[in-house]
CSV table of C-alpha atoms in Angstrom, one decimal:
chain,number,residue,atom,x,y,z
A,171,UNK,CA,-25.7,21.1,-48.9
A,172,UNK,CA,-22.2,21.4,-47.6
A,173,UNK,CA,-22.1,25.3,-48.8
A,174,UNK,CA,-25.1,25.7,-46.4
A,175,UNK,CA,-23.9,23.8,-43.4
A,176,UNK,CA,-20.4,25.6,-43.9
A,177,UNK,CA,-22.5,29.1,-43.6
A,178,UNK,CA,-24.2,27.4,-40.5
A,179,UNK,CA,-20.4,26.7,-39.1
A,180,UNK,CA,-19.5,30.3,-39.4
A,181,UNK,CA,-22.6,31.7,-38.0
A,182,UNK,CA,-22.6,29.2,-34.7
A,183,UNK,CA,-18.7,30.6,-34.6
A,184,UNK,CA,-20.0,34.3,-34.7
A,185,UNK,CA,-22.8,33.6,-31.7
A,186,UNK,CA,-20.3,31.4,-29.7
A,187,UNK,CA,-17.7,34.7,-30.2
A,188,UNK,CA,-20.9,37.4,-28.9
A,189,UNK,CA,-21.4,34.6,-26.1
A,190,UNK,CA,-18.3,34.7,-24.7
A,191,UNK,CA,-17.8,38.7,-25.3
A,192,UNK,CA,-20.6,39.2,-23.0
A,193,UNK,CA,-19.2,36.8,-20.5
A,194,UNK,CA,-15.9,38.5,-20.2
A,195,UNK,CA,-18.3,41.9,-20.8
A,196,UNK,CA,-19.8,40.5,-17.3
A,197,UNK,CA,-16.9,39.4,-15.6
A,198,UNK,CA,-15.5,43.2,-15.8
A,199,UNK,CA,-18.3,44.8,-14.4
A,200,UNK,CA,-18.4,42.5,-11.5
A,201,UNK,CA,-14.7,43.6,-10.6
A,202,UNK,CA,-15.9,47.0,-11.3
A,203,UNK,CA,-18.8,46.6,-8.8
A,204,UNK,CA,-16.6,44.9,-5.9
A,205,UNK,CA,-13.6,47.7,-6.2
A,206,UNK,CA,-15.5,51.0,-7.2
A,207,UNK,CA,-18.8,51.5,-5.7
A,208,UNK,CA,-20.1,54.6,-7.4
A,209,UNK,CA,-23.5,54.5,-8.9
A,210,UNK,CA,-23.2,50.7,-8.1
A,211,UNK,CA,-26.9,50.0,-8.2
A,212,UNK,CA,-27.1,50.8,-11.9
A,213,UNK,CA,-23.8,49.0,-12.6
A,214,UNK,CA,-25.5,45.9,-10.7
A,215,UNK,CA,-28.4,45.6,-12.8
A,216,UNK,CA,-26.4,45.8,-15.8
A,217,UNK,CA,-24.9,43.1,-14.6
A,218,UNK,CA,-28.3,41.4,-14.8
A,219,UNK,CA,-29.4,42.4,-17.8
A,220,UNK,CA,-25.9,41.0,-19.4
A,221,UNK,CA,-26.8,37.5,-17.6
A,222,UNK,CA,-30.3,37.7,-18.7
A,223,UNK,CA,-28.2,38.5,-22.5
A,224,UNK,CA,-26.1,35.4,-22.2
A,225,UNK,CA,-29.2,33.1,-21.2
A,226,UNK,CA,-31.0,34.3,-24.4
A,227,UNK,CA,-27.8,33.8,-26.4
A,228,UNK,CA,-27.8,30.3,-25.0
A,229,UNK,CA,-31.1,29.5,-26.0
A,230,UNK,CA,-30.1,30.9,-29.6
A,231,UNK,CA,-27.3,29.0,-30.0
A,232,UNK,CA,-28.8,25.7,-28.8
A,233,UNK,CA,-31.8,26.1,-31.5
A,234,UNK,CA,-29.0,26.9,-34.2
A,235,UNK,CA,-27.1,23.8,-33.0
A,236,UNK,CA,-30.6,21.4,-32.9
A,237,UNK,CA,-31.3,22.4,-36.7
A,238,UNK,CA,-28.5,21.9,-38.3
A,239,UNK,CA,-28.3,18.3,-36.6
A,240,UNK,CA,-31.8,17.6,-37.8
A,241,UNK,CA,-31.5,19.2,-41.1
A,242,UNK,CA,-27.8,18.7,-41.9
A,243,UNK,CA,-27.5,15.1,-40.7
A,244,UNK,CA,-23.3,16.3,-39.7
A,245,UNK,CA,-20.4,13.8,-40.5
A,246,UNK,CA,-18.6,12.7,-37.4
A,247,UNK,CA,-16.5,15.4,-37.6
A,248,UNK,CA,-18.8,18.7,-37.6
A,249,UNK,CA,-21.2,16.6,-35.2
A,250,UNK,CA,-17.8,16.5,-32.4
A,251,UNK,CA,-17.7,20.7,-33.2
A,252,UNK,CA,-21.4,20.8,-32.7
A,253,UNK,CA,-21.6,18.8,-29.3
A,254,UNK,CA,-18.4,21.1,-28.3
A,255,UNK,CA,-20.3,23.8,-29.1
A,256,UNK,CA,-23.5,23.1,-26.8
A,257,UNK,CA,-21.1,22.1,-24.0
A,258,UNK,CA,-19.2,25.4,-23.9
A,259,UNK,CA,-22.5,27.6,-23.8
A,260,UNK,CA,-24.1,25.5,-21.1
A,261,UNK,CA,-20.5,26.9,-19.3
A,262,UNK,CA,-20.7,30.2,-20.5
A,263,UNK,CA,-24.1,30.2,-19.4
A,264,UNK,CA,-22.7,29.2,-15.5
A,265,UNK,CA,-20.3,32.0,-15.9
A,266,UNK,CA,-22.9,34.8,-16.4
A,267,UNK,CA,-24.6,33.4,-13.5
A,268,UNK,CA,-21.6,33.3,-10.8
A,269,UNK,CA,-20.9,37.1,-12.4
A,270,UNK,CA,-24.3,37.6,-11.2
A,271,UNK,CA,-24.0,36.5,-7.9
A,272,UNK,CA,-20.7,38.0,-7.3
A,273,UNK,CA,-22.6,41.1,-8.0
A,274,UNK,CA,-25.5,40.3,-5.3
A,275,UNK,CA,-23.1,39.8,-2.6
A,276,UNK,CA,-20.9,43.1,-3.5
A,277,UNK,CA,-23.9,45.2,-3.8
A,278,UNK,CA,-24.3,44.5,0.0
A,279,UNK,CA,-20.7,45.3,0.9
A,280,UNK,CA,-20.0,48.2,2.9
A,281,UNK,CA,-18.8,51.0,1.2
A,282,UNK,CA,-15.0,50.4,0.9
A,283,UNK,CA,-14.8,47.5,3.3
A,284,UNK,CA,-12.8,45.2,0.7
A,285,UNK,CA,-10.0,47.5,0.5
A,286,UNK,CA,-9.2,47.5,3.8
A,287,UNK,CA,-8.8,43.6,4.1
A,288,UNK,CA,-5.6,42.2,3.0
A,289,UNK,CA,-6.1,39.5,0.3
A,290,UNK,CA,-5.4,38.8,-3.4
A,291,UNK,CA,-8.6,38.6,-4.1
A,292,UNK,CA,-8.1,41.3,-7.4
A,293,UNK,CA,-5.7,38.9,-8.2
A,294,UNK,CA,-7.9,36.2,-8.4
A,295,UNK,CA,-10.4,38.1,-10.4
A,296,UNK,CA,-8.3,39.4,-12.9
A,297,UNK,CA,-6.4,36.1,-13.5
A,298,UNK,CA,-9.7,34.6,-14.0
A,299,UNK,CA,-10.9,37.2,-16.1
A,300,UNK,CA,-7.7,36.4,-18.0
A,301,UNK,CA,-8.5,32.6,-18.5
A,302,UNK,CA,-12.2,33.6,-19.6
A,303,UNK,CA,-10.6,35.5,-22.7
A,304,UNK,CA,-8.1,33.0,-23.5
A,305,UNK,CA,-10.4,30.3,-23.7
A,306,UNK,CA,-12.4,32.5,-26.1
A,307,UNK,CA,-9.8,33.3,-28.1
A,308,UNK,CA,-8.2,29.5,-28.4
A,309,UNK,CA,-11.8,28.7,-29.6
A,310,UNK,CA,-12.1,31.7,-32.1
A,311,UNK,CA,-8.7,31.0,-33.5
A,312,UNK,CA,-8.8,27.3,-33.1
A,313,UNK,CA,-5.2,27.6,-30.8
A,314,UNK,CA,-5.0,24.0,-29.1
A,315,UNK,CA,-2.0,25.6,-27.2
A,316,UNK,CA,-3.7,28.6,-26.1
A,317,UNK,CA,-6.1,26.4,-24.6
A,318,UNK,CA,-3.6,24.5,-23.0
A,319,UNK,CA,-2.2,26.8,-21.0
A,320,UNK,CA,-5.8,28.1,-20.0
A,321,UNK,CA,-5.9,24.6,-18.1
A,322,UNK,CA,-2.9,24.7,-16.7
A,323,UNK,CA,-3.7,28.2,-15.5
A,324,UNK,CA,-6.7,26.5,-13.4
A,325,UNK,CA,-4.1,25.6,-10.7
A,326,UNK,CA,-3.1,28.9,-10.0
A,327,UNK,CA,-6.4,29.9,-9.0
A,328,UNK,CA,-7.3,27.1,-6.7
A,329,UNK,CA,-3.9,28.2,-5.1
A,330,UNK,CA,-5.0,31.7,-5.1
A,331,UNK,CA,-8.7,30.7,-3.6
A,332,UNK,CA,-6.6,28.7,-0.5
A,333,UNK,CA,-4.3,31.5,-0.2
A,334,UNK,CA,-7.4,33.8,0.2
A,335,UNK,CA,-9.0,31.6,2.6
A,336,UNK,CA,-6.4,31.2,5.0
A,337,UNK,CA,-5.8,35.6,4.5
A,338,UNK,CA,-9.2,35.8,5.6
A,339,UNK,CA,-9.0,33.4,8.5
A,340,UNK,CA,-6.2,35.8,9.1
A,341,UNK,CA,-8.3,39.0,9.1
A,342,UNK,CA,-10.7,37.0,11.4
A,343,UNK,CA,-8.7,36.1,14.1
A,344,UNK,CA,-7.1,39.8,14.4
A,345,UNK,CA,-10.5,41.4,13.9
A,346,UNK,CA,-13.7,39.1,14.8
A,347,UNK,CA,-15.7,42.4,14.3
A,348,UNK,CA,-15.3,41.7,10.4
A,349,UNK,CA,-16.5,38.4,10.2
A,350,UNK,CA,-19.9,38.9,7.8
A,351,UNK,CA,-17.2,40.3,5.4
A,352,UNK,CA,-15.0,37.3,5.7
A,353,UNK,CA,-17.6,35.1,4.8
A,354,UNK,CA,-18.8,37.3,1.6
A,355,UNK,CA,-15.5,37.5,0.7
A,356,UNK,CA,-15.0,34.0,1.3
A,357,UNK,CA,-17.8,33.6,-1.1
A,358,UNK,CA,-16.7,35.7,-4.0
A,359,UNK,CA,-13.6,33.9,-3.8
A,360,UNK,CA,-15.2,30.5,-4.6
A,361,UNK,CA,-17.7,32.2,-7.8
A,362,UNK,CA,-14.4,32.8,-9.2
A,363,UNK,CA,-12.8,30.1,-8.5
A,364,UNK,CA,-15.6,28.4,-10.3
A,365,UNK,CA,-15.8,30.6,-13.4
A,366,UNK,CA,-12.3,29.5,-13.9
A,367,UNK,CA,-13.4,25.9,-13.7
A,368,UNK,CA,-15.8,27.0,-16.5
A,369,UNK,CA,-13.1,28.6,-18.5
A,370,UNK,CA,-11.1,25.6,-17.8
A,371,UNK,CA,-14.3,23.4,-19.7
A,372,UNK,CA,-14.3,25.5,-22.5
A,373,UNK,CA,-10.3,25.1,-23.0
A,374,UNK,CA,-11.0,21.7,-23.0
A,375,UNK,CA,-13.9,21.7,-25.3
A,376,UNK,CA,-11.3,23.9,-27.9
A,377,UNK,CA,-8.8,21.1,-27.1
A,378,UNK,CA,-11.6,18.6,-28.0
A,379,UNK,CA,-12.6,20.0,-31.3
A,380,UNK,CA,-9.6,21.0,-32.9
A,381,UNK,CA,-6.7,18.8,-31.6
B,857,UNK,CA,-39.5,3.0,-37.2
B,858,UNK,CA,-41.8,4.3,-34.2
B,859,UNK,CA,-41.4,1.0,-32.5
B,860,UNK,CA,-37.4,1.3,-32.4
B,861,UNK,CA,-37.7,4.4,-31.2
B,862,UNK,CA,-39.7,4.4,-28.4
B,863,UNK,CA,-37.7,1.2,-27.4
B,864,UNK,CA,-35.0,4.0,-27.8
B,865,UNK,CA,-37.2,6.0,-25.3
B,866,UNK,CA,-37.8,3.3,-22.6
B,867,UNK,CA,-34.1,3.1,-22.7
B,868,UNK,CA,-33.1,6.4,-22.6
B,869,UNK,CA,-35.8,6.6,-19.1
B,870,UNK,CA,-34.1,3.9,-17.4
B,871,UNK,CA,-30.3,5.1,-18.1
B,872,UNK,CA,-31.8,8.6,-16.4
B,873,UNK,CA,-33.5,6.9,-13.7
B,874,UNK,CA,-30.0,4.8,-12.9
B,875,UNK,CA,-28.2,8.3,-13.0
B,876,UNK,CA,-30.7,10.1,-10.7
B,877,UNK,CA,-30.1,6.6,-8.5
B,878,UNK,CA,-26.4,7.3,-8.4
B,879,UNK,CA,-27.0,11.1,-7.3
B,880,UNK,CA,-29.0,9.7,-4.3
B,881,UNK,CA,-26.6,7.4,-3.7
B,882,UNK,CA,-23.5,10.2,-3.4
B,883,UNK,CA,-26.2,12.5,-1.6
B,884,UNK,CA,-26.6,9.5,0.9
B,885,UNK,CA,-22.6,8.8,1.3
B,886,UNK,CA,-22.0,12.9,1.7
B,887,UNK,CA,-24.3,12.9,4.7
B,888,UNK,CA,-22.8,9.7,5.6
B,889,UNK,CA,-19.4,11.6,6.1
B,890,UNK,CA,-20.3,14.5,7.4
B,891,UNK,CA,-21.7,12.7,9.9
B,892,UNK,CA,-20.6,9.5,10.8
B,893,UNK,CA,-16.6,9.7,10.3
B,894,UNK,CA,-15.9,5.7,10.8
B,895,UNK,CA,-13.6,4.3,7.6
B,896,UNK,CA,-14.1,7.8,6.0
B,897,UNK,CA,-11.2,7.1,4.0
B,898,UNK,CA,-12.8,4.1,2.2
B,899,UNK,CA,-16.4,6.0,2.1
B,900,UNK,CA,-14.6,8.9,0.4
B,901,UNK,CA,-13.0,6.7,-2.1
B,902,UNK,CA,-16.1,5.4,-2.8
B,903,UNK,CA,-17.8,8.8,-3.4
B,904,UNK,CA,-15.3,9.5,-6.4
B,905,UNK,CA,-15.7,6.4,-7.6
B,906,UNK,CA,-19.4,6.9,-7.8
B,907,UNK,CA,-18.5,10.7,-9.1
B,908,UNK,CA,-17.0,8.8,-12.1
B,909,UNK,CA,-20.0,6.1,-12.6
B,910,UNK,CA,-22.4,9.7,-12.8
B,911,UNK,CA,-19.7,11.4,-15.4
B,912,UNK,CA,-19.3,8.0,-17.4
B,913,UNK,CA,-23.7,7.4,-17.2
B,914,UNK,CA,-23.5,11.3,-18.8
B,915,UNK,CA,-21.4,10.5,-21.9
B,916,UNK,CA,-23.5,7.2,-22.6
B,917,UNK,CA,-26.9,9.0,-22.7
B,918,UNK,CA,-25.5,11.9,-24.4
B,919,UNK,CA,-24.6,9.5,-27.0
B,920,UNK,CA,-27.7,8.0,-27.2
B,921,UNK,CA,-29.7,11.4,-27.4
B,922,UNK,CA,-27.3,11.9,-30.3
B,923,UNK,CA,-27.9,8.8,-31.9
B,924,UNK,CA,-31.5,9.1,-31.5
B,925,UNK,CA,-31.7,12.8,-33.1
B,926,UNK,CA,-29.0,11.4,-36.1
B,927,UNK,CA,-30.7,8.4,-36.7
B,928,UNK,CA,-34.8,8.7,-36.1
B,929,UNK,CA,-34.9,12.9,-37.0
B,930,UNK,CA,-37.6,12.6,-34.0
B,931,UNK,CA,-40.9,14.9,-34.4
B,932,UNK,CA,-41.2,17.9,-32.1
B,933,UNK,CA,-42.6,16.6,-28.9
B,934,UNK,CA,-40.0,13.6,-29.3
B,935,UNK,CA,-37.2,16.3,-29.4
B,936,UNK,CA,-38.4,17.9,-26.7
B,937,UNK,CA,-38.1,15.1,-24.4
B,938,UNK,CA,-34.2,13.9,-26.0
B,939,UNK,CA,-33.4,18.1,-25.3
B,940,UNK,CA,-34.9,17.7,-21.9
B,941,UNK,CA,-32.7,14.4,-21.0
B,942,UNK,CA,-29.6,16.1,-22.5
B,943,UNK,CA,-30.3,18.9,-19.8
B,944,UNK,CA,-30.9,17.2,-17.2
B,945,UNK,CA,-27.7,14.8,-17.3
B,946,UNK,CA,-25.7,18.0,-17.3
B,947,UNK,CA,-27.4,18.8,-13.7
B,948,UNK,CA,-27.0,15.3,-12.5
B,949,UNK,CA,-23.3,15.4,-13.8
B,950,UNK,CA,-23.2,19.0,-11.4
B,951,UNK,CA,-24.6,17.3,-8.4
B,952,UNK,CA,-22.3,14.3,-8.7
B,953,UNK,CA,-19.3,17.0,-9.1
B,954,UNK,CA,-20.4,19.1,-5.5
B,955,UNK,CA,-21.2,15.8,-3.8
B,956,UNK,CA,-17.4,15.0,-4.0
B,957,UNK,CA,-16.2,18.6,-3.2
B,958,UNK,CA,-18.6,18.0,0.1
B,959,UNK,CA,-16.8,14.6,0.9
B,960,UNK,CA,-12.7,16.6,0.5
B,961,UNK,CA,-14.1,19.0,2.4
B,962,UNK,CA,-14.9,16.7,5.2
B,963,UNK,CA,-12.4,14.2,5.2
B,964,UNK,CA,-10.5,17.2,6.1
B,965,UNK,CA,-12.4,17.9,9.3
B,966,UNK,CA,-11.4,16.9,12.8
B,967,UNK,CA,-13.6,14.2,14.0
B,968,UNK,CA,-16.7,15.5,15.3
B,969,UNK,CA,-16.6,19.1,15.2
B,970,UNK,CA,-19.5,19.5,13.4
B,971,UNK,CA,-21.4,18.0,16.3
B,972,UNK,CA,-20.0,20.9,18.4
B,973,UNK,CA,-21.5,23.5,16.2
B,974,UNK,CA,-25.4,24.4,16.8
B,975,UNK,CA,-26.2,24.7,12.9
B,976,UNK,CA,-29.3,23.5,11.2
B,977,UNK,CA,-26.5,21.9,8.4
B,978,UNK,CA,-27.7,18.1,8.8
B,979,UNK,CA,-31.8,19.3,8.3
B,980,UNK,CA,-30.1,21.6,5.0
B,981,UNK,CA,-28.9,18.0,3.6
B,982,UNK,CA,-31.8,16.2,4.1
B,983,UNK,CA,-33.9,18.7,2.7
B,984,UNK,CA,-31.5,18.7,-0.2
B,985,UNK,CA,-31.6,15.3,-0.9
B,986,UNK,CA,-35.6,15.0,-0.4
B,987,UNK,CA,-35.7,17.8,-3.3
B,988,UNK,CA,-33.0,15.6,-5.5
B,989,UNK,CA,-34.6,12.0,-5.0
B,990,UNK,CA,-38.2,13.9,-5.5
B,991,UNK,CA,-37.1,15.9,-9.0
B,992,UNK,CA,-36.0,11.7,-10.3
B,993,UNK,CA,-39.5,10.5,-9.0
B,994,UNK,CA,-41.1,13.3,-11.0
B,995,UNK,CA,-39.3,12.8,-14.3
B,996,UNK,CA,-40.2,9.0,-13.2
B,997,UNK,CA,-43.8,9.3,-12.9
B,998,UNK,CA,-44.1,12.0,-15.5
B,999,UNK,CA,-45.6,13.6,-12.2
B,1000,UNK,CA,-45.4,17.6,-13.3
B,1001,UNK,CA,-47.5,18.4,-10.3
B,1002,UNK,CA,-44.5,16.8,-8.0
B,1003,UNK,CA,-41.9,18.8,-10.1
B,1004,UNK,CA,-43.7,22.0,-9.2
B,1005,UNK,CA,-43.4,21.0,-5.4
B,1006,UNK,CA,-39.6,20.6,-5.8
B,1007,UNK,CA,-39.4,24.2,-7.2
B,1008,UNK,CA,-41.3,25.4,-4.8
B,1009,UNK,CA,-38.9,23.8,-1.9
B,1010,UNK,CA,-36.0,25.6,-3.3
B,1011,UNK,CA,-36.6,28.2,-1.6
B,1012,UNK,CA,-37.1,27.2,2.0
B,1013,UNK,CA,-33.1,25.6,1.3
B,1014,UNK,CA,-32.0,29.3,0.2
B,1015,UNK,CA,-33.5,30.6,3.6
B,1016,UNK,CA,-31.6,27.3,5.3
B,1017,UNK,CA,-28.6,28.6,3.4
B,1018,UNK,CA,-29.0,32.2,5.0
B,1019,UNK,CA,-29.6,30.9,8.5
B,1020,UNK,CA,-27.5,28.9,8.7
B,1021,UNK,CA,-24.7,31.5,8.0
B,1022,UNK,CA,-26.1,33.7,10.8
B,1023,UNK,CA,-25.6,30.7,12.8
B,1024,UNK,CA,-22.0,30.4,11.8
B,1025,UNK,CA,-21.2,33.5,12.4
B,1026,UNK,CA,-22.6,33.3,16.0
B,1027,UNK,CA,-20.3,30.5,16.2
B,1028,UNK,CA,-17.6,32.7,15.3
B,1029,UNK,CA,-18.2,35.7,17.8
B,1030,UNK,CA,-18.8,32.7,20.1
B,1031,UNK,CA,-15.3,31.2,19.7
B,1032,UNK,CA,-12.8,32.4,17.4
B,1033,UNK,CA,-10.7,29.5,17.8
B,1034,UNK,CA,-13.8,28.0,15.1
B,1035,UNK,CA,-12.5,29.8,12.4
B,1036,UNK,CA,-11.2,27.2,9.9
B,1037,UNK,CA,-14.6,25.0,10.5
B,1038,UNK,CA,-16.7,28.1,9.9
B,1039,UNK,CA,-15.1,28.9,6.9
B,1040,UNK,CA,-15.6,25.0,5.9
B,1041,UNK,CA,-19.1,24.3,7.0
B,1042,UNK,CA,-20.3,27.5,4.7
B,1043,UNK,CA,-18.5,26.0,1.6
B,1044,UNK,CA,-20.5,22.4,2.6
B,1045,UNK,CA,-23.9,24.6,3.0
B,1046,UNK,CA,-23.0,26.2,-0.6
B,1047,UNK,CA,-22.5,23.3,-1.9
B,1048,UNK,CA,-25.9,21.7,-0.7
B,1049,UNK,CA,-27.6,24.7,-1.8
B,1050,UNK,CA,-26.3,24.2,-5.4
B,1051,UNK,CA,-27.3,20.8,-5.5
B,1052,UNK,CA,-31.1,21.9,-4.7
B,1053,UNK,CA,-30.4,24.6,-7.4
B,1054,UNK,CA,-29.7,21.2,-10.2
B,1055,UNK,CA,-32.5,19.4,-8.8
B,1056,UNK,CA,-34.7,22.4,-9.0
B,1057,UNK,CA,-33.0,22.3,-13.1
B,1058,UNK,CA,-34.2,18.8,-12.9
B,1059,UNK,CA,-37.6,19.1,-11.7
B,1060,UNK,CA,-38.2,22.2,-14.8
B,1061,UNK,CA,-37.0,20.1,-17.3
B,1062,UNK,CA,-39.9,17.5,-16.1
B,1063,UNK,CA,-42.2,20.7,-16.4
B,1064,UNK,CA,-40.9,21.6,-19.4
B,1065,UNK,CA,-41.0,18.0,-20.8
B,1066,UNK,CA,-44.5,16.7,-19.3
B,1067,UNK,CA,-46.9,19.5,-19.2
């Protein structure tokens, strides 16, 4: 019985592991979409299709995690990984869909437009993008520490999201003309300032499990 | 057997209905400070306090779900309705979590600027928290038909969501001096808009569950 349920361990590790891949998959094309425009529609529905990937993978996961409840009846400690585990992919499910929306709204950028204001918000997505990882990797190699620092990191970005805001308030007042911009911008800013909230919950779930 | 577990059932309905009851509530006190800015301090207070009632309702159903899965190894339909409630609490959770970002957001504005601006914000809110207090009556009444409706409503609070950003940014090219409570009042209306996203959640699950 515990040979199985080991084997049942390893396998929700592997689909947690793909999960997260295609979230940080997701995450890169949407900072490809919002800085390099070429052949964005195509890029944009990848995008889609990788959300549409992550919701299946969800689903997956959550049948995985229901059986071996039922049919393993867990000790107290496998049961703590397997409610960790359903937590973190009902986040990594929210991340695929802010990717997506970050998408939407780029897709109906002008051509170039973001470059020209003066913001950090490819600072914001990349440091993001960094948290996403690390809180993958903490999980995958169990690192408490790694995902202590992931949490710690969240503070950066809120900084970074009211550092943007007022930049773009900025770029408002010396150019009205640009305000629709502003306010997509505005928006972008806040999905990632949420996916990091997400990345934050899955440190914590690492932290959970395995401290 | 049976009879302890649908006692386990009728439990596990009234802990959901008191949770729904508390996202009502914050809906209610979010309007409240939007629009009414007397002793906002206290009301705020109160709204994170109620924040943490809705997080601390979450972890006592999620244990009983658990429990009731560990302990009864309920049939299918029965699972169906303990995955259902484990869904929906994370939803709930969600629209306690953007009911508080809606009351730092305005404690932080000036006393009765919103007034000032010609948005359809306040009839965004109400329809928000019609969809919210519906999706509980729903689940409630085991009403799919209701559920349906709530779906349905979604969308007419996306549109709401859309004109009311053409409305901002009217505001804007109106009077640039409006900046900061543009930039604010769109975060509020994102915010609402999420929370009829969760309720929309809440009202499928009730599909899902009931029909």
């Amino acid at each position: 019985m515990r040979k199985v349920f080991d084997k049942e361990l390893a396998m929700l590790n592997t689909r947690l592991i793909e999960m997260g891949d295609l979230c940080v998959e997701g995450i890169d094309m949407a900072i490809e979409v919002l800085f390099n425009r070429e052949n964005i529609e195509s890029k944009v529905q990848l995008i889609h299709t990788v959300e549409r990937d992550t919701d299946r993978k969800e689903r997956d996961i959550e049948d995985l995690c229901v059986n071996m409840i039922l049919r393993q009846q867990p000790v107290a400690k496998d049961l703590r990984i397997i409610s960790a585990a359903l937590r973190m992919i009902a986040d990594m499910e929210r991340i695929g869909d802010q990717v997506a929306d970050i998408a939407d709204i780029a897709q109906k950028l002008e051509s170039g437009e973001i470059f020209n204001l003066d913001t950090h918000i490819k600072d914001m997505a990349n440091e993001v993008k960094g948290m996403v990882t690390n809180s993958i990797e903490a999980f995958v190699n169990k690192d408490v520490k790694m995902a202590t620092d992931v949490v710690a990191n969240d503070e950066r970005v809120d900084q970074l999201f009211v550092q943007i805001k007022s930049e773009l308030l900025r770029v408002l007042y010396q150019d009205i003309s640009k305000g629709q911009i502003v306010l997509d911008i505005l928006m972008v800013a806040k999905y990632f300032e949420r996916i990091g909230d997400h990345a934050t919950n899955v440190a914590q779930w690492v932290e959970y499990t395995y401290e």
